Tab-separated table of C-alpha atoms in Angstrom:
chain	number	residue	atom	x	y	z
Z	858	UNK	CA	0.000	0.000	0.000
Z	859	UNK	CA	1.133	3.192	-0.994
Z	860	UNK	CA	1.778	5.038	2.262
Z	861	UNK	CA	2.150	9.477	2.673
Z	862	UNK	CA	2.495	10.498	6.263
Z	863	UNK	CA	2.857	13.906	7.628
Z	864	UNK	CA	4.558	15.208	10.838
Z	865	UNK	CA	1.760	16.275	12.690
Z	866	UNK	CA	-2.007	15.556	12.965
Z	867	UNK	CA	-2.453	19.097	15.161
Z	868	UNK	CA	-0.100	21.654	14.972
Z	869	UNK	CA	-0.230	25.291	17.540
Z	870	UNK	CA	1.962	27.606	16.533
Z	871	UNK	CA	1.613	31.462	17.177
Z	872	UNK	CA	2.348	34.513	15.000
Z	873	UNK	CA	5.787	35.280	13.412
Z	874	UNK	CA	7.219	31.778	14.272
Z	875	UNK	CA	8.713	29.736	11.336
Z	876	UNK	CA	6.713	26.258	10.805
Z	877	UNK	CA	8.140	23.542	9.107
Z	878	UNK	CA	5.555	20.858	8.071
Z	879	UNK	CA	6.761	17.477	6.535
Z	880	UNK	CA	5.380	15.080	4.140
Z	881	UNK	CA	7.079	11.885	3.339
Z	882	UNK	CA	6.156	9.247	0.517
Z	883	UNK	CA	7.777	5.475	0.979
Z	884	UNK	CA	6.534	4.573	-3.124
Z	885	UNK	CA	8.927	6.172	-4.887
Z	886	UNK	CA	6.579	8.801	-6.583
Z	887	UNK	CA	7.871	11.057	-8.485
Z	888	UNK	CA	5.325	14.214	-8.229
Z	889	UNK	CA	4.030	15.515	-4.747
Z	890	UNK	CA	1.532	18.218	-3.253
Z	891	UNK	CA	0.889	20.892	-0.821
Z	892	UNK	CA	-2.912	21.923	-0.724
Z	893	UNK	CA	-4.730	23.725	1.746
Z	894	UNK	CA	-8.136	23.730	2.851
Z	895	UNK	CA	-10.881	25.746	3.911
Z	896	UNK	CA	-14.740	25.364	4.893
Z	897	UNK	CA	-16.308	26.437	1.656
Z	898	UNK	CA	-13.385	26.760	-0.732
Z	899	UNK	CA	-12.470	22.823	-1.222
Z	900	UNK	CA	-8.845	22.378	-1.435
Z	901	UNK	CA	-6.110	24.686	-3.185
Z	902	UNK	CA	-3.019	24.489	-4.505
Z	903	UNK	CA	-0.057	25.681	-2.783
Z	904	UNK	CA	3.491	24.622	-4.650
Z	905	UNK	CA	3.926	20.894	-6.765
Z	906	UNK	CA	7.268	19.410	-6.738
Z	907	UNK	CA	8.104	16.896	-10.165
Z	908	UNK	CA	11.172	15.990	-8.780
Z	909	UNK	CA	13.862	16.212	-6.309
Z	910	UNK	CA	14.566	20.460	-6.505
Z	911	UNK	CA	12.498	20.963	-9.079
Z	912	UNK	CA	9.061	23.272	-7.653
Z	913	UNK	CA	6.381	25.099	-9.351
Z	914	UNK	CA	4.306	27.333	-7.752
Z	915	UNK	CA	0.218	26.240	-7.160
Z	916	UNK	CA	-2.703	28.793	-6.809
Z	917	UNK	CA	-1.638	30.429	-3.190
Z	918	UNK	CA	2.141	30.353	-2.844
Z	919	UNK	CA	1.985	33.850	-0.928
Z	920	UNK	CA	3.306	33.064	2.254
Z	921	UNK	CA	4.686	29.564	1.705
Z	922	UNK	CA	7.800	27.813	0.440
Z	923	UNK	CA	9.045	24.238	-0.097
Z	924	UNK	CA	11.754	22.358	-0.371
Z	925	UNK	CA	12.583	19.116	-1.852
Z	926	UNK	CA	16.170	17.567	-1.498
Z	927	UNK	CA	15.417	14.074	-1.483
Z	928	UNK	CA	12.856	12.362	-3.583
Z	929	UNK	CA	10.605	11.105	-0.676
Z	930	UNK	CA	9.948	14.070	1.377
Z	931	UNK	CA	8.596	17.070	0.447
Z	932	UNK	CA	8.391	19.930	3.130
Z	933	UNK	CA	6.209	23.273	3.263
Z	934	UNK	CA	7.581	26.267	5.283
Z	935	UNK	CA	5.850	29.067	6.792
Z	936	UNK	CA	8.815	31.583	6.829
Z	937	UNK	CA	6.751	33.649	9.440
Z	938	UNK	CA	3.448	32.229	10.379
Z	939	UNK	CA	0.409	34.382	10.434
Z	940	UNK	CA	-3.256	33.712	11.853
Z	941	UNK	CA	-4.442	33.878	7.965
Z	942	UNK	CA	-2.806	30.701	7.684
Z	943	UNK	CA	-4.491	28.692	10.114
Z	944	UNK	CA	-6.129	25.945	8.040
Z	945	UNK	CA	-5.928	22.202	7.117
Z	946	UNK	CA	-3.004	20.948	4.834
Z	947	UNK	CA	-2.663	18.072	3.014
Z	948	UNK	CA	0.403	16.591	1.310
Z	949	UNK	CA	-0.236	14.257	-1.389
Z	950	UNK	CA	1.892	12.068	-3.971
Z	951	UNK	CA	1.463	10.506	-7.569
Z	952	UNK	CA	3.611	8.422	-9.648
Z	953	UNK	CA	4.382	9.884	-13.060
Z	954	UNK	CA	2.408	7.612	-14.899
Z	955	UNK	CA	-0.892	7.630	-12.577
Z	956	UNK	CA	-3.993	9.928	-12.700
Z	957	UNK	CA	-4.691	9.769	-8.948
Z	958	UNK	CA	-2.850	11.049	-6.315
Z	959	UNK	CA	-2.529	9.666	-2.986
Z	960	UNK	CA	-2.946	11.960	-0.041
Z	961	UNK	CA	-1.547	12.044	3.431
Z	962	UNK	CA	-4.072	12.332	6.878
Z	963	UNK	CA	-3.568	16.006	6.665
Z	964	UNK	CA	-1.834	18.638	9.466
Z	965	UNK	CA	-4.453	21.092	11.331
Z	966	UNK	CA	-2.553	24.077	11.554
Z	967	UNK	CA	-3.541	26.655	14.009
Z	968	UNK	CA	-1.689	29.891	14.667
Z	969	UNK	CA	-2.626	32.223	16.842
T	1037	UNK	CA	-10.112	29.697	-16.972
T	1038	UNK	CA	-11.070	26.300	-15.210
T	1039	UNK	CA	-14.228	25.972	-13.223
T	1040	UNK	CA	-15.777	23.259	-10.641
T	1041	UNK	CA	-18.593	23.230	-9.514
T	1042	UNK	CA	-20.612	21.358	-6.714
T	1043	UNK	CA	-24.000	22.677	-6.117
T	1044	UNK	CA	-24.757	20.704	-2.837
T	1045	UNK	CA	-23.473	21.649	0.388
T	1046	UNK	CA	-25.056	18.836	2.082
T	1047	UNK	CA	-27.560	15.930	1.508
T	1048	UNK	CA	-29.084	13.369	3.734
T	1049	UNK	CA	-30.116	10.334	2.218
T	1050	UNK	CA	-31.236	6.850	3.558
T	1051	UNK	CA	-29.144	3.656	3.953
T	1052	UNK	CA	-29.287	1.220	0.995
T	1053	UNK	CA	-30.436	3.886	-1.742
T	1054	UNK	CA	-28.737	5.225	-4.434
T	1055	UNK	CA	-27.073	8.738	-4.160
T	1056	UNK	CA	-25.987	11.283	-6.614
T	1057	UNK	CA	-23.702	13.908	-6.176
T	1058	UNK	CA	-23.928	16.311	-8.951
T	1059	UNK	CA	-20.518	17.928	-10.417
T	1060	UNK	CA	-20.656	20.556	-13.029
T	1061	UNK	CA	-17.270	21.519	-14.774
T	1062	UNK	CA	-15.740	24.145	-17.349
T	1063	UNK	CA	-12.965	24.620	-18.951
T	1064	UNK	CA	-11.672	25.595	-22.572
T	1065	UNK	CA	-9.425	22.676	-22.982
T	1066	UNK	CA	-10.393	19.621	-25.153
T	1067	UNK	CA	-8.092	17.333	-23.166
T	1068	UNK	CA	-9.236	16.816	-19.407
T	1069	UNK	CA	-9.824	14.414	-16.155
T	1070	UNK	CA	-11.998	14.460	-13.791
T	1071	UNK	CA	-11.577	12.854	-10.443
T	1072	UNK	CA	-14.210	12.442	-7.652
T	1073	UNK	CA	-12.750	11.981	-4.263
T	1074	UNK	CA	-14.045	10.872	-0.818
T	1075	UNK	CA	-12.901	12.579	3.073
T	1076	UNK	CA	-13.823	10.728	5.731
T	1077	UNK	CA	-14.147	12.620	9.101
T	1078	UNK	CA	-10.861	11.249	9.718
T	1079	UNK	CA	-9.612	13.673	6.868
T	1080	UNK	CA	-7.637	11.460	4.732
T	1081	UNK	CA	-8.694	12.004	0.947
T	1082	UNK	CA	-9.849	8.673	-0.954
T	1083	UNK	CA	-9.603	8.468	-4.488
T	1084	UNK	CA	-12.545	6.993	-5.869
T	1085	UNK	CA	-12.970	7.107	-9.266
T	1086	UNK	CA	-11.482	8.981	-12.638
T	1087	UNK	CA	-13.070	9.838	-16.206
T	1088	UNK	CA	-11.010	11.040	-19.091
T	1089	UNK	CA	-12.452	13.729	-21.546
T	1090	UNK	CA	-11.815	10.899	-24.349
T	1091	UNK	CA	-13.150	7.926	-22.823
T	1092	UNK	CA	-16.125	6.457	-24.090
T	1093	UNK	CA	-17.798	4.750	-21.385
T	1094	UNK	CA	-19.003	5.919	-18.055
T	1095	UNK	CA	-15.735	4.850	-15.224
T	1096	UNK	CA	-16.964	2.606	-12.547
T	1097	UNK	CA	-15.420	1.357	-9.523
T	1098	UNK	CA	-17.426	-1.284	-7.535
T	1099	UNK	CA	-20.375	0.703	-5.957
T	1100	UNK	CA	-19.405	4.253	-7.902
T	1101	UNK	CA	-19.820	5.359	-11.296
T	1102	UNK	CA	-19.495	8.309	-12.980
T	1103	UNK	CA	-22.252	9.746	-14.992
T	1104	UNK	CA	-20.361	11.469	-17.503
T	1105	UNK	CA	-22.130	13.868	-19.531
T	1106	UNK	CA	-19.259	15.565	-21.485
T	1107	UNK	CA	-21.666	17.877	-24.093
T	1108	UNK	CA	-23.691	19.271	-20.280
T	1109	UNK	CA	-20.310	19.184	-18.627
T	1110	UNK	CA	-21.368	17.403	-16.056
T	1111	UNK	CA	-19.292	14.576	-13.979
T	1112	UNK	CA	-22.026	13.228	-11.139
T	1113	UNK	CA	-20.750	10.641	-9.554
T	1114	UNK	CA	-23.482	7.710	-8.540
T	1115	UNK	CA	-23.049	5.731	-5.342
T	1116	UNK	CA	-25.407	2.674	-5.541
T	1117	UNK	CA	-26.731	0.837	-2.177
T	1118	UNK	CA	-25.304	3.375	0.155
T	1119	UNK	CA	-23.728	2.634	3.130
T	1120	UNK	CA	-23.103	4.271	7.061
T	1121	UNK	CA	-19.457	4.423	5.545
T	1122	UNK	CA	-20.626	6.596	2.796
T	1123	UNK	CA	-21.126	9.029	5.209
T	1124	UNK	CA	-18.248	11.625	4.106
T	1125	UNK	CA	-17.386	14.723	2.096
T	1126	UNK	CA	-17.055	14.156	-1.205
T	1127	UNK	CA	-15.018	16.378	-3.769
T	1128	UNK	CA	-14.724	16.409	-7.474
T	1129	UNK	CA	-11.718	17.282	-9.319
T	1130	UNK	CA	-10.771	18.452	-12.830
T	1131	UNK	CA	-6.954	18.189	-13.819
T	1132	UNK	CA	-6.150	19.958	-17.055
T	1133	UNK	CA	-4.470	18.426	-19.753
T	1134	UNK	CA	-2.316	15.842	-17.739
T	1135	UNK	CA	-0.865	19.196	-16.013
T	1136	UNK	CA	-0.480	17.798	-12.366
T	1137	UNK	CA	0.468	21.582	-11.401
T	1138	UNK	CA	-3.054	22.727	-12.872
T	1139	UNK	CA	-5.979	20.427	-10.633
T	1140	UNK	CA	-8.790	22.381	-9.400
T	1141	UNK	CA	-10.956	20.937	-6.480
T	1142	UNK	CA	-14.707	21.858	-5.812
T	1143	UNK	CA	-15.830	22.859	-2.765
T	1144	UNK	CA	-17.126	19.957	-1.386
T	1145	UNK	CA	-20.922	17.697	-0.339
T	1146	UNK	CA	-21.489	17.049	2.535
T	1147	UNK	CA	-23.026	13.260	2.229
T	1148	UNK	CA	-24.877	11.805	5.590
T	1149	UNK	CA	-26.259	8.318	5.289
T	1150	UNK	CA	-29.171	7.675	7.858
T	1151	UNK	CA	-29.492	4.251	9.695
């Protein structure tokens, strides 16, 4: 079974601080996610990664960065978190060759 | 520009009959997929089920099809004999032209099953 964990299942973290949330893939895919979501706006893109460096920015990268050095993890930052940014986020994964991606039990971010 | 849209916000329906969840879509681009996908309280996203703009026939996966009506633009997906597992949000999804970096979610139905 294709597994994607995250760090944390709750996360409290207050204004200004710097939050690092992981996502790691054990299948070897090469493409993986950061979305976020909201009550009434479904999920939203916030950076894809196609490969180990390689990023592309999603919908809502204001805020946010990622890195990617090794092929199974992919990590979102909050540089300097704000109380906008208190939401769900969800890592997810795909092999190239697949249409569905494969998502991670999601990190409830709160900052206050 | 790309568009999803799910009209329902929430819908109670009784154990053992069939639900539909309608999904309306739009977008410019001949080449498409559309994805329906299932949240358990839990939070975890399921995939359950994917149509390509080019394929003929209607997907189906087990207890879920997808009614794919590609000249209406619509991409309802059809749970028959529901279950108290059903019980979930359920999203569709439209991915442009293979671009991974270009998926667009809708907002979400809220499905409750009643015993």
């Amino acid at each position: 079974d294709v597994k994607v964990t995250q760090s944390s299942r709750y996360l409290v973290k207050r204004t200004g601080e710097k939050v690092f949330l992981e996502c790691v893939q054990d299948m070897d895919h090469e493409n993986m996610f950061w979305y976020r979501q909201d009550p009434g706006l479904g999920l939203r893109l916030i950076y894809f990664s196609y490969d180990v460096k390689m990023k592309e920015k999603g919908d809502i990268p204001e805020g946010y960065s990622v890195s990617r050095e090794k092929k199974e993890r992919f990590s979102l930052i909050l540089e300097s978190a704000s109380t906008n940014q208190t939401s769900m986020y969800l890592c997810a994964s795909k092999p190239e060759s697949y249409n569905e991606q494969f998502f991670g039990p999601g990190t409830r971010l709160t900052v206050l | 520009a790309q568009k999803i849209t799910q009209t329902q916000p929430g819908m109670f329906v009784q154990e053992k009959e069939a639900v539909t969840l309608d999904c309306t879509y739009d977008t410019s681009d001949p080449s498409y997929g559309l994805f329906w996908y299932k949240q358990p309280s839990s939070g975890e996203m399921i995939f359950l089920i994917y149509q390509g703009s080019y394929d003929q026939q209607n997907a189906t996966e087990g207890r879920y099809s997808l009614n794919f009506q590609k000249a209406r633009k619509s991409a309802n997906l059809v749970i028959s004999a529901s279950q108290l597992g059903d019980s979930a949000m359920y999203f569709c999804a439209m991915r442009e032209a293979y671009r991974d970096d270009k998926i667009i979610f809708g907002k979400g139905t809220r499905l409750h099953i009643l015993p």
